Every structure is written in structure tokens, then in C-alpha cells.
Short mmCIF file of C-alpha atoms in Angstrom, two decimals:
data_model
loop_
_atom_site.label_atom_id
_atom_site.label_comp_id
_atom_site.label_asym_id
_atom_site.label_seq_id
_atom_site.Cartn_x
_atom_site.Cartn_y
_atom_site.Cartn_z
CA MET A 1 18.68 -29.79 39.49
CA GLU A 2 16.17 -32.54 40.33
CA HIS A 3 15.47 -35.36 37.90
CA GLY A 4 11.87 -34.17 37.36
CA ASP A 5 13.05 -30.64 36.52
CA VAL A 6 15.49 -32.02 33.99
CA VAL A 7 12.77 -34.11 32.30
CA ASN A 8 10.57 -31.01 32.10
CA ARG A 9 13.25 -29.01 30.38
CA LEU A 10 14.62 -31.60 27.98
CA ASP A 11 12.69 -30.20 25.01
CA GLU A 12 14.14 -26.76 25.56
CA TYR A 13 17.56 -28.31 26.07
CA ARG A 14 17.28 -30.12 22.74
CA ASP A 15 16.08 -26.89 21.11
CA GLY A 16 19.13 -25.06 22.46
CA GLU A 17 16.87 -22.55 24.17
CA LEU A 18 18.19 -22.73 27.72
CA PRO A 19 20.69 -20.40 29.36
CA ALA A 20 24.21 -21.79 29.15
CA GLY A 21 24.42 -22.56 32.88
CA VAL A 22 21.17 -24.57 32.92
CA ALA A 23 22.16 -26.41 29.75
CA ARG A 24 25.50 -27.40 31.31
CA GLU A 25 23.69 -28.68 34.39
CA ILE A 26 21.36 -30.81 32.27
CA ALA A 27 24.25 -32.12 30.19
CA GLY A 28 25.93 -33.23 33.41
CA HIS A 29 22.74 -34.97 34.59
CA LEU A 30 22.35 -36.76 31.25
CA GLU A 31 25.80 -38.31 31.63
CA THR A 32 24.61 -40.26 34.63
CA CYS A 33 20.84 -40.69 34.04
CA SER A 34 19.91 -43.31 31.44
CA SER A 35 16.20 -42.62 31.96
CA CYS A 36 16.59 -38.97 30.93
CA ARG A 37 18.76 -39.99 27.99
CA ALA A 38 15.97 -42.34 26.85
CA VAL A 39 13.40 -39.53 27.09
CA LEU A 40 15.69 -37.22 25.13
CA ASP A 41 16.24 -39.88 22.45
CA ASP A 42 12.50 -40.46 22.24
CA GLN A 43 11.84 -36.74 21.81
CA ALA A 44 14.51 -36.45 19.15
CA ALA A 45 13.06 -39.42 17.27
CA ARG A 46 9.61 -37.90 17.34
CA ALA A 47 10.97 -34.58 16.08
CA ARG A 48 12.71 -36.38 13.21
CA SER A 49 9.44 -38.14 12.36
CA LEU A 50 7.64 -34.83 12.25
CA SER A 51 10.23 -33.17 10.05
CA GLY A 52 10.33 -36.27 7.84
CA LEU A 53 6.59 -36.01 7.34
CA VAL A 54 6.94 -32.96 5.14
CA ARG A 55 9.98 -33.34 2.96
CA ALA A 56 10.62 -31.12 -0.01
CA GLN A 57 13.41 -31.13 -2.57
CA PRO A 58 14.52 -28.06 -4.52
CA SER A 59 12.35 -27.86 -7.59
CA ASP A 60 13.07 -25.91 -10.77
CA ALA A 61 9.52 -26.65 -11.87
CA PHE A 62 8.19 -24.93 -8.75
CA VAL A 63 10.29 -21.81 -9.36
CA ARG A 64 9.25 -21.78 -13.02
CA THR A 65 5.57 -22.09 -12.12
CA VAL A 66 5.81 -19.27 -9.59
CA MET A 67 7.44 -16.98 -12.14
CA GLU A 68 4.83 -17.92 -14.73
CA ARG A 69 2.08 -17.12 -12.26
CA ILE A 70 3.68 -13.77 -11.53
CA ALA A 71 3.91 -13.03 -15.26
CA ALA A 72 0.28 -14.11 -15.69
CA GLU A 73 -0.81 -11.95 -12.73
CA GLU A 74 0.86 -8.98 -14.31
CA ALA A 75 -0.37 -9.58 -17.84
CA PRO A 76 -4.01 -9.54 -16.76
CA THR A 77 -3.26 -6.27 -15.01
CA GLY A 78 -3.05 -4.81 -18.52
CA VAL A 79 -6.15 -6.67 -19.54
CA ARG A 80 -7.85 -5.50 -16.34
CA TRP A 81 -7.14 -1.95 -17.48
CA VAL A 82 -8.16 -2.55 -21.05
CA MET A 83 -11.39 -4.42 -20.42
CA PRO A 84 -13.05 -1.89 -18.11
CA THR A 85 -11.85 0.90 -20.37
CA LEU A 86 -13.42 -0.83 -23.35
CA ALA A 87 -16.55 -1.57 -21.34
CA ALA A 88 -16.78 2.02 -20.11
CA GLY A 89 -16.13 3.28 -23.60
CA PHE A 90 -18.84 1.06 -25.00
CA ALA A 91 -21.28 2.17 -22.30
CA ALA A 92 -20.46 5.82 -22.89
CA ALA A 93 -20.84 5.38 -26.61
CA SER A 94 -24.20 3.66 -26.12
CA ILE A 95 -25.41 6.50 -23.90
CA LEU A 96 -24.25 9.06 -26.44
CA VAL A 97 -26.00 7.19 -29.24
CA VAL A 98 -29.23 7.05 -27.23
CA LEU A 99 -28.92 10.69 -26.24
CA GLY A 100 -27.97 11.61 -29.75
CA LEU A 101 -31.00 9.86 -31.17
CA SER A 102 -33.36 11.40 -28.66
CA THR A 103 -31.67 14.79 -29.01
CA GLY A 104 -32.00 14.47 -32.74
CA ASN A 105 -35.72 13.86 -32.48
CA GLY A 106 -36.06 16.63 -29.95
CA GLU A 107 -34.11 19.10 -32.06
CA THR A 108 -36.25 18.29 -35.03
CA ALA A 109 -39.42 18.74 -33.00
CA ALA A 110 -38.10 21.93 -31.39
CA SER A 111 -37.10 23.53 -34.71
CA GLU A 112 -40.48 22.74 -36.15
CA LEU A 113 -42.07 24.47 -33.16
CA LEU A 114 -39.71 27.43 -33.50
CA GLU A 115 -40.69 27.72 -37.10
CA VAL A 116 -44.26 28.33 -35.94
CA GLY A 117 -42.88 30.89 -33.49
CA ASP A 118 -43.98 29.27 -30.31
CA ARG A 119 -40.79 29.47 -28.18
CA GLU A 120 -42.57 28.91 -24.96
CA ILE A 121 -43.90 25.55 -26.05
CA ALA A 122 -40.52 24.68 -27.53
CA ASP A 123 -38.82 25.35 -24.18
CA SER A 124 -41.36 23.27 -22.34
CA TYR A 125 -40.72 20.51 -24.86
CA ARG A 126 -36.99 20.69 -24.06
CA THR A 127 -37.82 20.26 -20.38
CA ILE A 128 -39.95 17.24 -21.14
CA GLU A 129 -37.25 15.89 -23.43
CA SER A 130 -34.59 16.06 -20.73
CA SER A 131 -36.69 13.95 -18.37
CA GLU A 132 -38.81 11.43 -20.24
CA VAL A 133 -37.72 11.77 -23.84
CA PRO A 134 -41.17 11.58 -25.44
CA THR A 135 -41.48 10.72 -29.08
CA HIS A 136 -42.16 13.25 -31.74
CA ASP A 137 -45.77 12.11 -32.04
CA GLN A 138 -46.27 12.37 -28.27
CA VAL A 139 -45.07 15.98 -28.32
CA LEU A 140 -47.37 16.87 -31.14
CA GLY A 141 -50.19 15.13 -29.28
CA MET A 142 -49.47 17.23 -26.21
CA LEU A 143 -49.47 20.42 -28.29
CA VAL A 144 -52.77 19.52 -29.85
CA GLU A 145 -54.19 18.96 -26.39
CA GLU A 146 -52.90 22.32 -25.19
CA GLU A 147 -54.34 24.16 -28.20
CA SER A 148 -57.72 22.53 -27.76
CA MET B 1 30.14 -10.77 -0.18
CA THR B 2 28.15 -12.85 2.35
CA ALA B 3 24.96 -14.79 1.71
CA THR B 4 23.01 -12.05 3.50
CA ASP B 5 24.60 -9.39 1.30
CA ASP B 6 23.66 -11.43 -1.73
CA GLU B 7 20.10 -11.72 -0.53
CA THR B 8 19.89 -8.00 0.25
CA ALA B 9 21.15 -7.22 -3.24
CA LEU B 10 18.57 -9.57 -4.74
CA ILE B 11 15.79 -7.99 -2.66
CA ASN B 12 16.81 -4.50 -3.78
CA ARG B 13 16.87 -5.54 -7.42
CA ALA B 14 13.55 -7.37 -7.08
CA ARG B 15 11.98 -4.29 -5.50
CA GLN B 16 12.92 -2.39 -8.63
CA GLY B 17 10.97 -4.90 -10.69
CA ASP B 18 13.76 -7.31 -11.58
CA ARG B 19 11.95 -10.63 -11.94
CA ASP B 20 15.15 -12.62 -12.36
CA ALA B 21 16.31 -11.39 -8.97
CA PHE B 22 13.00 -12.39 -7.45
CA GLY B 23 13.31 -15.79 -9.15
CA ALA B 24 16.63 -16.23 -7.35
CA LEU B 25 14.93 -15.37 -4.04
CA VAL B 26 12.21 -17.92 -4.75
CA ARG B 27 14.93 -20.48 -5.40
CA LEU B 28 16.56 -19.64 -2.06
CA HIS B 29 13.38 -20.02 -0.01
CA GLU B 30 11.06 -22.36 -1.89
CA VAL B 31 11.93 -25.53 0.02
CA ASN B 32 11.21 -23.89 3.38
CA ILE B 33 7.92 -22.37 2.29
CA ARG B 34 6.74 -25.58 0.62
CA ARG B 35 7.60 -27.58 3.76
CA LEU B 36 5.88 -25.07 5.99
CA ALA B 37 2.71 -25.08 3.89
CA ALA B 38 2.72 -28.87 3.74
CA GLY B 39 3.16 -29.13 7.50
CA ILE B 40 0.30 -26.79 8.25
CA LEU B 41 -2.16 -27.79 5.54
CA LEU B 42 -1.24 -31.51 5.52
CA ASP B 43 -2.37 -31.79 1.93
CA PRO B 44 0.48 -31.92 -0.59
CA VAL B 45 -1.48 -30.59 -3.56
CA GLU B 46 -3.08 -27.75 -1.62
CA ALA B 47 0.27 -26.97 0.01
CA GLU B 48 2.11 -26.75 -3.32
CA ASP B 49 -0.46 -24.33 -4.68
CA ALA B 50 -0.41 -22.34 -1.43
CA ALA B 51 3.39 -22.08 -1.54
CA GLN B 52 3.24 -20.74 -5.09
CA GLU B 53 0.63 -18.21 -4.04
CA VAL B 54 2.83 -17.12 -1.12
CA PHE B 55 5.58 -16.10 -3.54
CA VAL B 56 3.12 -14.35 -5.84
CA LYS B 57 1.85 -12.38 -2.84
CA ALA B 58 5.42 -11.67 -1.74
CA TRP B 59 6.24 -10.28 -5.19
CA GLN B 60 3.18 -8.05 -5.08
CA ALA B 61 3.95 -6.85 -1.54
CA LEU B 62 7.70 -6.50 -1.97
CA GLY B 63 7.43 -2.72 -1.92
CA ARG B 64 6.14 -2.95 1.64
CA PHE B 65 9.04 -5.11 2.89
CA ARG B 66 10.95 -2.72 5.12
CA GLY B 67 13.69 -5.08 6.21
CA ASP B 68 12.82 -4.81 9.93
CA ALA B 69 12.66 -8.60 10.06
CA ALA B 70 14.64 -11.08 8.00
CA PHE B 71 13.27 -11.74 4.52
CA SER B 72 12.70 -15.38 5.51
CA THR B 73 10.65 -14.30 8.55
CA TRP B 74 8.58 -12.00 6.32
CA LEU B 75 7.96 -14.87 3.89
CA HIS B 76 7.04 -17.21 6.73
CA ARG B 77 4.54 -14.64 7.97
CA ILE B 78 2.90 -14.40 4.54
CA ALA B 79 2.83 -18.19 4.36
CA ILE B 80 1.23 -18.59 7.79
CA ASN B 81 -1.45 -16.01 7.01
CA HIS B 82 -2.17 -17.57 3.64
CA CYS B 83 -2.42 -21.06 5.16
CA ARG B 84 -4.82 -19.69 7.79
CA ASP B 85 -7.01 -18.26 5.01
CA ILE B 86 -7.00 -21.60 3.24
CA SER B 87 -7.83 -23.48 6.44
CA ARG B 88 -10.74 -21.12 7.13
CA ALA B 89 -12.07 -21.55 3.61
CA ARG B 90 -11.63 -25.30 3.94
CA SER B 91 -13.58 -25.35 7.23
CA LYS B 92 -16.36 -23.36 5.63
CA ARG B 93 -16.47 -25.72 2.63
CA ARG B 94 -16.42 -28.73 4.91
CA TRP B 95 -19.20 -27.30 7.05
CA LEU B 96 -21.34 -26.99 3.94
CA SER B 97 -20.36 -30.35 2.49
CA TRP B 98 -21.79 -33.83 2.80
CA ASP B 99 -18.79 -35.00 4.85
CA GLY B 100 -19.31 -32.14 7.23
CA LEU B 101 -22.98 -33.00 7.58
CA VAL B 102 -22.20 -36.64 8.29
CA GLU B 103 -19.64 -35.55 10.86
CA THR B 104 -22.06 -33.11 12.48
CA LEU B 105 -24.71 -35.79 12.77
CA GLY B 106 -22.18 -38.09 14.43
CA GLY B 107 -22.04 -40.63 11.63
CA ARG B 108 -19.01 -42.06 9.90
CA GLU B 109 -18.48 -42.78 6.26
CA PRO B 110 -17.59 -46.41 5.61
CA VAL B 111 -13.86 -46.97 5.31
CA GLU B 112 -12.30 -49.21 2.71
CA ALA B 113 -11.07 -52.43 4.32
CA ALA B 114 -7.30 -52.40 4.57
CA GLY B 115 -5.24 -55.33 3.39
CA PRO B 116 -2.78 -57.12 5.67
CA ALA B 117 -0.03 -54.77 6.77
CA ASP B 118 3.38 -55.32 5.29
CA ALA B 119 6.66 -53.52 5.66
CA THR B 120 5.67 -50.93 3.03
CA THR B 121 2.20 -50.14 4.32
CA ARG B 122 3.36 -50.03 7.94
CA GLY B 123 5.52 -46.99 7.15
CA THR B 124 2.66 -45.34 5.30
CA ASP B 125 0.24 -46.11 8.13
CA ALA B 126 2.62 -44.64 10.66
CA ARG B 127 3.02 -41.49 8.56
CA ASP B 128 -0.75 -41.27 8.19
CA SER B 129 -1.18 -41.62 11.93
CA LEU B 130 1.38 -38.93 12.55
CA ARG B 131 -0.32 -36.70 10.00
CA ASP B 132 -3.63 -37.32 11.79
CA LEU B 133 -2.04 -36.43 15.12
CA LEU B 134 -0.69 -33.23 13.69
CA GLY B 135 -3.99 -32.46 11.99
CA GLY B 136 -5.83 -32.98 15.26
CA LEU B 137 -3.88 -30.23 17.01
CA PRO B 138 -5.28 -26.71 17.33
CA ALA B 139 -4.05 -24.68 14.36
CA GLY B 140 -1.94 -22.36 16.54
CA TRP B 141 -0.08 -25.26 18.15
CA ARG B 142 0.47 -26.95 14.80
CA GLU B 143 1.95 -23.77 13.33
CA ILE B 144 4.43 -23.49 16.18
CA LEU B 145 5.32 -27.17 16.08
CA VAL B 146 5.97 -27.05 12.34
CA LEU B 147 7.98 -23.83 12.56
CA ARG B 148 10.15 -25.44 15.24
CA GLU B 149 10.45 -29.11 14.24
CA VAL B 150 10.23 -28.80 10.48
CA GLU B 151 11.70 -25.37 9.84
CA GLY B 152 14.06 -25.37 12.81
CA LEU B 153 13.26 -21.78 13.78
CA SER B 154 14.36 -20.50 17.18
CA TYR B 155 11.76 -19.40 19.72
CA VAL B 156 12.57 -15.77 18.97
CA GLU B 157 12.13 -16.30 15.23
CA ILE B 158 8.83 -18.11 15.79
CA ALA B 159 7.64 -15.26 18.00
CA GLU B 160 8.58 -12.75 15.28
CA THR B 161 6.83 -14.77 12.62
CA LEU B 162 3.63 -15.16 14.62
CA ASP B 163 3.82 -11.68 16.11
CA THR B 164 3.69 -13.00 19.65
CA THR B 165 5.99 -13.31 22.66
CA GLU B 166 8.75 -15.80 23.23
CA ASP B 167 7.01 -16.96 26.42
CA SER B 168 3.83 -17.67 24.51
CA VAL B 169 5.80 -19.69 21.95
CA ARG B 170 7.51 -21.64 24.73
CA ALA B 171 4.20 -22.45 26.43
CA LYS B 172 2.32 -23.42 23.27
CA LEU B 173 5.18 -25.50 21.96
CA LYS B 174 5.31 -27.40 25.22
CA ARG B 175 1.57 -28.09 25.13
CA ALA B 176 1.68 -29.09 21.46
CA ARG B 177 4.48 -31.55 22.12
CA GLU B 178 2.70 -32.99 25.11
CA ALA B 179 -0.47 -33.40 23.05
CA VAL B 180 1.43 -35.25 20.32
CA ARG B 181 3.21 -37.38 22.91
CA ASP B 182 -0.04 -38.26 24.69
CA ALA B 183 -1.85 -39.04 21.46
CA ALA B 184 1.05 -41.12 20.22
CA ARG B 185 1.19 -43.01 23.50
CA HIS B 186 -2.52 -43.64 23.20
CA GLU B 187 -2.36 -44.69 19.57
CA ARG B 188 1.07 -46.31 19.79
CA THR B 189 1.52 -45.58 16.12
CA VAL B 190 4.12 -42.83 15.98
CA PRO B 191 7.03 -44.33 14.14
CA ASP B 192 10.41 -44.53 15.77
CA VAL B 193 13.13 -43.48 13.44
#
């Protein structure tokens, strides 16, 4: 193997990523070539500098924090279920209250109309009620208009 | 029982919801993941938070770990993806920030005058220069360089982690090393150990 080829493959040699035969050949060359040995040393030094740049020691605090974060992520899962359920419940209750109030008014108005025997007008009132929910006074106003 | 058997047992227990078992797995791998995040993000605070998030994500995704790759490879993959997300968000923030604007317009923020270098600051300067060199590499090259030089992964393991071929790893690693070498030669600041 030529000197230039060896230089080109020194990184892979250092990484232990060459086929055994090629690695043996390079090892033989390194025994006699001080220039290649210097390149190899330089590469190794640079690799050590890189790995030394980001040191980390085992840390109990890190493990503890991770486990706390996991616990916290799971606790809000419950809260995430509870909060929307509460919110949905509140919204549903609000809708029911509104509907209940309007239905209450409507029922009152409708029974009054039934009392006077005018089912047709009562039905039409129910139709109006389901869309715009007019007030009691509005309904009476409409009836007065129809009669006149 | 071998270390691998131990780890497999821990993984199985953790998959069934055993947090203590997962805690033991975190203990086994935390140093590697913290180093990897630090090497890619080059910001110790951001890296520490990212490493924590990697384990939280791993816990949440543990049910999807099939064991096709080693657990460490799977963790590395989560870490790489998470660091990429952070880098993208960081780029976006920077693009919208004052620093980014100054950079775009070609200006430079004034730099604090440095005091005379002594033995202590020389080491720090050299580390800063090396960090700058690493930070100046394309993200893909930096990932490979860190996986190899910091984590000591083989080319096959790097290829598995990055879901690429061994040849691609070989080529990118070579270019990354050449880039660092050239930059260091130009700067003459890479420390010799």
C-alpha cells in the first residue's frame, strides 16, 4: 500500500473499521513511517479534544429530575381528563339551563295558547321557539298581529 | 445473567409500567444521552433539558420499542430527532431575533474586549474555538462526528441510528473530519491534548 493510501485510511484504521488484512498492512507501514505515525497521533489528539468537549458524569439529580418529569407528565394526564370533562359538563349544563329557561317560557306560552284551544298557533309557536326562541311578549305580539 | 439480560429484564418491566425499572434504564444510559445532546446542541443548559426530554419521550414510546435495534440505538435515535427539533426551533427563533437580523444585515455585535490570555483562559479559548468549529459544521456531519468521537459508536451503529447506509456514514465522517482539520489548521486553535 502506498504512503498516500495509508494516510487516507488512517481515520478508518483508528476507528477499527478496516478489514483485518488492510489493517495489518497499515500497522506494518506505521512501524516504519514516522510521518504517518505523526498524522495518526494528531488525529487521535483531535478526537480526544472533541470527546473532552462534552464530558458528563453520572448524575443522581438528573435521574431524579427525569423521573419527576415523568410523574408530572402522567399526573396532568389525569388533570387533562378531568379539566375537559368539567369544562364539557359545565358547557352542557349551561346549554341545558338556557334551553330549560327558554323551554319553560315556551311551555308556559304554549299551554296558555292551548287553553284558548288554538293548537295550530301553538304548534307554530313551537317551531318558532326551536329556532329563535322569542320571548313570551314577542309571541303574544305575533298572535295579536295574526288576529288583526 | 449478563448485562444485556439485565437490560432486557428492565425493559420488559418498564414496558409494564414499572417506573423503578425505567429509572434503572435512565441510570444506565443518561451519561451517553447527555453527552450526545451536549455535542449536538453545544449548549449545556439546553442539552441537559433535551436529554431529560429524551427519556420522557422514551418512557411514553416504550410500548413501541420492538427490540429490532439495541435499546441504546433506539434512545440515540430519539435523542437525535429531538435535538434536530430543538435546532430547527432555535433557527426559527434566531431568524426572528435581533441577533439574526444583525447577522442577516451583515453586521456584528460588539464583542467584550478579552483580557490577556493566561494558562486558564487559553484552555477555555481553545475549547470555545473547538466548539465553534463543531458548531460551524452542517448538522448532519456534526451528528455523525459526535456519535463516533464522543459516543464511540461503530459505523454500523451510526448508520442504524441515523437510518442511513454505512457508506454514507463513512463518507460524511470523512468530510466532517476534513472540515474540522482544515478549520483547525486555519485557526490554529484546536488544542493538542
